[in-house]
């Protein structure tokens, strides 16, 4: 969505839209699927530029780092962003004060493209690790079965990759 900031007067600009974003474009390996994103908000003109506030809600499915199964999450997030058109000189004192708690976007020209803002927000809400459940027992490091659903007779001897590393280190040291 493109918003013409120069057409925002005393009345705030408000919007509500539903967007779908391709998972592949987000470059988050652990994100398996993303539902439609509903978001809405307003942009108000202020003495230092514009203030965008928005709320978004959607569902996402992450890969559980232990069992590699799906881990669904509902996301509710808020965005607060100061938009400072570059043509204007910043009002120094005021801007510095606001910068402490708000993100600031410096914008060339008067057209605000909201797509990068939305994309960034979704990337921020992809956690590094999201277990499918607190007590997920993960995959067996020996035979690879999902220990949440099956059991095996392998002895739990730790991660074999560490053994290889230890052997290598011993060789280098001797
Ligand atoms: Zn899991
Ligand atoms: Zn096993």
PDB file of C-alpha atoms and ligand atoms in Angstrom:
ATOM      1  CA  UNK A   1       0.000   0.000   0.000  1.00  0.00           C
ATOM      2  CA  UNK A   2       1.288   3.451  -0.876  1.00  0.00           C
ATOM      3  CA  UNK A   3       0.200   6.436   1.170  1.00  0.00           C
ATOM      4  CA  UNK A   4       0.622  10.001   0.028  1.00  0.00           C
ATOM      5  CA  UNK A   5       1.762  11.818   3.134  1.00  0.00           C
ATOM      6  CA  UNK A   6       1.352  15.248   1.580  1.00  0.00           C
ATOM      7  CA  UNK A   7      -2.392  14.581   1.392  1.00  0.00           C
ATOM      8  CA  UNK A   8      -2.734  13.987   5.109  1.00  0.00           C
ATOM      9  CA  UNK A   9      -4.169  17.084   6.710  1.00  0.00           C
ATOM     10  CA  UNK A  10      -5.620  17.593  10.158  1.00  0.00           C
ATOM     11  CA  UNK A  11      -7.590  14.361   9.931  1.00  0.00           C
ATOM     12  CA  UNK A  12      -5.558  11.180  10.458  1.00  0.00           C
ATOM     13  CA  UNK A  13      -5.253   8.757   7.561  1.00  0.00           C
ATOM     14  CA  UNK A  14      -6.729   5.403   8.576  1.00  0.00           C
ATOM     15  CA  UNK A  15      -6.580   2.005   6.931  1.00  0.00           C
ATOM     16  CA  UNK A  16      -7.471  -1.615   7.438  1.00  0.00           C
ATOM     17  CA  UNK A  17      -6.306  -4.289   5.020  1.00  0.00           C
ATOM     18  CA  UNK A  18      -5.545  -7.966   4.673  1.00  0.00           C
ATOM     19  CA  UNK A  19      -2.289  -8.967   3.075  1.00  0.00           C
ATOM     20  CA  UNK A  20      -0.644 -12.207   2.192  1.00  0.00           C
ATOM     21  CA  UNK A  21       3.133 -12.433   2.088  1.00  0.00           C
ATOM     22  CA  UNK A  22       5.147 -15.290   0.601  1.00  0.00           C
ATOM     23  CA  UNK A  23       7.049 -17.152   3.311  1.00  0.00           C
ATOM     24  CA  UNK A  24      10.106 -17.519   1.050  1.00  0.00           C
ATOM     25  CA  UNK A  25      10.464 -13.748   0.780  1.00  0.00           C
ATOM     26  CA  UNK A  26      10.979 -13.396   4.539  1.00  0.00           C
ATOM     27  CA  UNK A  27      14.269 -15.314   4.757  1.00  0.00           C
ATOM     28  CA  UNK A  28      13.481 -17.051   8.016  1.00  0.00           C
ATOM     29  CA  UNK A  29      14.373 -20.717   7.722  1.00  0.00           C
ATOM     30  CA  UNK A  30      12.330 -21.750  10.783  1.00  0.00           C
ATOM     31  CA  UNK A  31       9.126 -20.176   9.405  1.00  0.00           C
ATOM     32  CA  UNK A  32       7.112 -22.899   7.672  1.00  0.00           C
ATOM     33  CA  UNK A  33       3.835 -21.112   6.925  1.00  0.00           C
ATOM     34  CA  UNK A  34       2.224 -17.734   7.357  1.00  0.00           C
ATOM     35  CA  UNK A  35      -1.495 -16.958   7.396  1.00  0.00           C
ATOM     36  CA  UNK A  36      -3.142 -13.859   5.976  1.00  0.00           C
ATOM     37  CA  UNK A  37      -2.094 -10.754   7.834  1.00  0.00           C
ATOM     38  CA  UNK A  38      -4.789  -8.400   8.994  1.00  0.00           C
ATOM     39  CA  UNK A  39      -3.519  -4.988   9.898  1.00  0.00           C
ATOM     40  CA  UNK A  40      -4.846  -1.532  10.351  1.00  0.00           C
ATOM     41  CA  UNK A  41      -3.855   1.731  11.870  1.00  0.00           C
ATOM     42  CA  UNK A  42      -3.512   5.432  11.377  1.00  0.00           C
ATOM     43  CA  UNK A  43      -1.027   8.065  10.408  1.00  0.00           C
ATOM     44  CA  UNK A  44      -1.241  11.484  11.986  1.00  0.00           C
ATOM     45  CA  UNK A  45       0.599  14.617  11.052  1.00  0.00           C
ATOM     46  CA  UNK A  46       2.666  16.021  13.907  1.00  0.00           C
ATOM     47  CA  UNK A  47       5.090  18.894  14.291  1.00  0.00           C
ATOM     48  CA  UNK A  48       8.082  16.612  13.605  1.00  0.00           C
ATOM     49  CA  UNK A  49       6.675  14.629  10.704  1.00  0.00           C
ATOM     50  CA  UNK A  50       4.171  11.802  10.887  1.00  0.00           C
ATOM     51  CA  UNK A  51       3.351   9.196  13.460  1.00  0.00           C
ATOM     52  CA  UNK A  52       2.239   5.786  12.283  1.00  0.00           C
ATOM     53  CA  UNK A  53       0.557   3.443  14.739  1.00  0.00           C
ATOM     54  CA  UNK A  54      -0.793   0.100  13.689  1.00  0.00           C
ATOM     55  CA  UNK A  55      -1.865  -3.269  15.020  1.00  0.00           C
ATOM     56  CA  UNK A  56      -1.500  -6.549  13.267  1.00  0.00           C
ATOM     57  CA  UNK A  57      -2.699 -10.071  13.841  1.00  0.00           C
ATOM     58  CA  UNK A  58      -1.988 -13.343  12.053  1.00  0.00           C
ATOM     59  CA  UNK A  59      -1.036 -16.968  12.528  1.00  0.00           C
ATOM     60  CA  UNK A  60       2.317 -18.527  11.737  1.00  0.00           C
ATOM     61  CA  UNK A  61       3.767 -22.016  11.853  1.00  0.00           C
ATOM     62  CA  UNK A  62       7.356 -22.451  12.937  1.00  0.00           C
ATOM     63  CA  UNK A  63       9.582 -25.475  12.849  1.00  0.00           C
ATOM     64  CA  UNK A  64      10.164 -26.970  16.276  1.00  0.00           C
ATOM     65  CA  UNK A  65      13.969 -27.017  16.743  1.00  0.00           C
ATOM     66  CA  UNK A  66      13.836 -30.338  18.595  1.00  0.00           C
ATOM     67  CA  UNK A  67      11.491 -32.582  16.595  1.00  0.00           C
ATOM     68  CA  UNK A  68      11.349 -30.487  13.378  1.00  0.00           C
ATOM     69  CA  UNK A  69       7.541 -30.723  13.547  1.00  0.00           C
ATOM     70  CA  UNK A  70       5.122 -27.813  13.162  1.00  0.00           C
ATOM     71  CA  UNK A  71       4.737 -25.330  15.980  1.00  0.00           C
ATOM     72  CA  UNK A  72       1.786 -22.966  15.396  1.00  0.00           C
ATOM     73  CA  UNK A  73       1.658 -19.508  17.002  1.00  0.00           C
ATOM     74  CA  UNK A  74      -0.810 -16.629  16.970  1.00  0.00           C
ATOM     75  CA  UNK A  75       0.840 -13.231  16.689  1.00  0.00           C
ATOM     76  CA  UNK A  76      -0.561  -9.917  17.875  1.00  0.00           C
ATOM     77  CA  UNK A  77       1.786  -6.987  17.467  1.00  0.00           C
ATOM     78  CA  UNK A  78       1.842  -3.223  17.541  1.00  0.00           C
ATOM     79  CA  UNK A  79       3.909  -0.835  15.496  1.00  0.00           C
ATOM     80  CA  UNK A  80       4.788   2.730  16.426  1.00  0.00           C
ATOM     81  CA  UNK A  81       6.919   4.546  13.927  1.00  0.00           C
ATOM     82  CA  UNK A  82       7.932   8.127  13.429  1.00  0.00           C
ATOM     83  CA  UNK A  83       8.174   9.111   9.806  1.00  0.00           C
ATOM     84  CA  UNK A  84      10.465  11.978   9.048  1.00  0.00           C
ATOM     85  CA  UNK A  85      10.354  13.227   5.473  1.00  0.00           C
ATOM     86  CA  UNK A  86      13.958  14.003   4.529  1.00  0.00           C
ATOM     87  CA  UNK A  87      13.151  17.320   2.923  1.00  0.00           C
ATOM     88  CA  UNK A  88      12.349  18.801   6.318  1.00  0.00           C
ATOM     89  CA  UNK A  89      14.948  19.799   8.870  1.00  0.00           C
ATOM     90  CA  UNK A  90      14.477  17.741  12.005  1.00  0.00           C
ATOM     91  CA  UNK A  91      13.170  19.578  15.013  1.00  0.00           C
ATOM     92  CA  UNK A  92      16.180  18.593  17.084  1.00  0.00           C
ATOM     93  CA  UNK A  93      15.080  18.528  20.704  1.00  0.00           C
ATOM     94  CA  UNK A  94      11.715  16.974  20.046  1.00  0.00           C
ATOM     95  CA  UNK A  95      12.996  14.330  17.705  1.00  0.00           C
ATOM     96  CA  UNK A  96      15.788  13.194  20.022  1.00  0.00           C
ATOM     97  CA  UNK A  97      13.281  12.780  22.791  1.00  0.00           C
ATOM     98  CA  UNK A  98      10.984  10.635  20.691  1.00  0.00           C
ATOM     99  CA  UNK A  99      13.756   8.552  19.171  1.00  0.00           C
ATOM    100  CA  UNK A 100      14.441   6.968  22.535  1.00  0.00           C
ATOM    101  CA  UNK A 101      11.260   4.880  22.489  1.00  0.00           C
ATOM    102  CA  UNK A 102      10.132   4.906  18.904  1.00  0.00           C
ATOM    103  CA  UNK A 103      11.546   3.744  15.623  1.00  0.00           C
ATOM    104  CA  UNK A 104      12.230   6.526  13.167  1.00  0.00           C
ATOM    105  CA  UNK A 105      11.910   6.133   9.446  1.00  0.00           C
ATOM    106  CA  UNK A 106      13.560   8.755   7.287  1.00  0.00           C
ATOM    107  CA  UNK A 107      11.644   9.034   4.084  1.00  0.00           C
ATOM    108  CA  UNK A 108      12.694  10.468   0.748  1.00  0.00           C
ATOM    109  CA  UNK A 109       9.761  12.165  -0.884  1.00  0.00           C
ATOM    110  CA  UNK A 110       6.145  12.113   0.220  1.00  0.00           C
ATOM    111  CA  UNK A 111       5.036   8.581  -0.706  1.00  0.00           C
ATOM    112  CA  UNK A 112       5.140   6.017   2.060  1.00  0.00           C
ATOM    113  CA  UNK A 113       5.255   2.377   0.955  1.00  0.00           C
ATOM    114  CA  UNK A 114       3.948   0.319   3.868  1.00  0.00           C
ATOM    115  CA  UNK A 115       5.100  -3.044   2.478  1.00  0.00           C
ATOM    116  CA  UNK A 116       8.669  -2.930   3.864  1.00  0.00           C
ATOM    117  CA  UNK A 117       7.312  -1.846   7.269  1.00  0.00           C
ATOM    118  CA  UNK A 118       4.968  -4.806   7.373  1.00  0.00           C
ATOM    119  CA  UNK A 119       7.633  -7.227   6.149  1.00  0.00           C
ATOM    120  CA  UNK A 120      10.118  -6.080   8.779  1.00  0.00           C
ATOM    121  CA  UNK A 121       7.540  -6.402  11.523  1.00  0.00           C
ATOM    122  CA  UNK A 122       6.753  -9.974  10.539  1.00  0.00           C
ATOM    123  CA  UNK A 123      10.445 -10.866  10.451  1.00  0.00           C
ATOM    124  CA  UNK A 124      10.834  -9.415  13.950  1.00  0.00           C
ATOM    125  CA  UNK A 125       8.059 -11.671  15.184  1.00  0.00           C
ATOM    126  CA  UNK A 126       9.692 -14.887  14.039  1.00  0.00           C
ATOM    127  CA  UNK A 127      11.340 -16.273  17.179  1.00  0.00           C
ATOM    128  CA  UNK A 128      14.666 -18.089  16.830  1.00  0.00           C
ATOM    129  CA  UNK A 129      13.335 -21.115  18.703  1.00  0.00           C
ATOM    130  CA  UNK A 130       9.707 -22.027  19.189  1.00  0.00           C
ATOM    131  CA  UNK A 131       9.174 -25.486  20.674  1.00  0.00           C
ATOM    132  CA  UNK A 132       6.009 -27.330  19.575  1.00  0.00           C
ATOM    133  CA  UNK A 133       5.408 -27.888  23.285  1.00  0.00           C
ATOM    134  CA  UNK A 134       7.414 -27.255  26.432  1.00  0.00           C
ATOM    135  CA  UNK A 135       8.293 -30.907  26.958  1.00  0.00           C
ATOM    136  CA  UNK A 136       9.029 -31.834  23.345  1.00  0.00           C
ATOM    137  CA  UNK A 137      11.485 -34.729  23.522  1.00  0.00           C
ATOM    138  CA  UNK A 138      12.772 -34.236  19.997  1.00  0.00           C
ATOM    139  CA  UNK A 139      14.357 -36.657  17.574  1.00  0.00           C
ATOM    140  CA  UNK A 140      16.620 -39.495  18.660  1.00  0.00           C
ATOM    141  CA  UNK A 141      20.172 -38.426  17.752  1.00  0.00           C
ATOM    142  CA  UNK A 142      21.027 -42.068  16.919  1.00  0.00           C
ATOM    143  CA  UNK A 143      18.175 -43.326  14.733  1.00  0.00           C
ATOM    144  CA  UNK A 144      16.240 -40.148  14.054  1.00  0.00           C
ATOM    145  CA  UNK A 145      12.760 -41.243  15.151  1.00  0.00           C
ATOM    146  CA  UNK A 146      10.441 -38.704  16.731  1.00  0.00           C
ATOM    147  CA  UNK A 147      10.554 -39.541  20.432  1.00  0.00           C
ATOM    148  CA  UNK A 148       7.239 -37.712  20.971  1.00  0.00           C
ATOM    149  CA  UNK A 149       5.425 -40.471  19.098  1.00  0.00           C
ATOM    150  CA  UNK A 150       7.705 -43.528  19.181  1.00  0.00           C
ATOM    151  CA  UNK A 151      10.390 -44.915  21.402  1.00  0.00           C
ATOM    152  CA  UNK A 152      13.576 -46.688  20.436  1.00  0.00           C
ATOM    153  CA  UNK A 153      16.218 -48.804  22.140  1.00  0.00           C
ATOM    154  CA  UNK A 154      19.118 -46.508  21.333  1.00  0.00           C
ATOM    155  CA  UNK A 155      21.320 -45.593  24.245  1.00  0.00           C
ATOM    156  CA  UNK A 156      21.390 -41.907  24.912  1.00  0.00           C
ATOM    157  CA  UNK A 157      25.092 -41.268  24.442  1.00  0.00           C
ATOM    158  CA  UNK A 158      24.803 -37.621  23.541  1.00  0.00           C
ATOM    159  CA  UNK A 159      25.249 -36.023  20.169  1.00  0.00           C
ATOM    160  CA  UNK A 160      27.678 -38.084  18.037  1.00  0.00           C
ATOM    161  CA  UNK A 161      28.796 -34.902  16.276  1.00  0.00           C
ATOM    162  CA  UNK A 162      30.537 -33.857  19.481  1.00  0.00           C
ATOM    163  CA  UNK A 163      32.490 -37.137  19.523  1.00  0.00           C
ATOM    164  CA  UNK A 164      33.890 -36.346  16.098  1.00  0.00           C
ATOM    165  CA  UNK A 165      34.853 -32.907  17.277  1.00  0.00           C
ATOM    166  CA  UNK A 166      36.535 -34.265  20.408  1.00  0.00           C
ATOM    167  CA  UNK A 167      38.484 -36.799  18.338  1.00  0.00           C
ATOM    168  CA  UNK A 168      39.637 -34.062  16.005  1.00  0.00           C
ATOM    169  CA  UNK A 169      40.737 -31.880  18.892  1.00  0.00           C
ATOM    170  CA  UNK A 170      42.683 -34.751  20.481  1.00  0.00           C
ATOM    171  CA  UNK A 171      44.451 -35.364  17.180  1.00  0.00           C
ATOM    172  CA  UNK A 172      45.394 -31.724  16.810  1.00  0.00           C
ATOM    173  CA  UNK A 173      46.723 -31.516  20.327  1.00  0.00           C
ATOM    174  CA  UNK A 174      48.937 -34.618  20.035  1.00  0.00           C
TER     175      UNK A 174
HETATM  176 ZN1  LIG B   1       8.851 -30.515  18.940  1.00  0.00          ZN
HETATM  177 ZN1  LIG B   2      16.846 -44.114  18.514  1.00  0.00          ZN
END
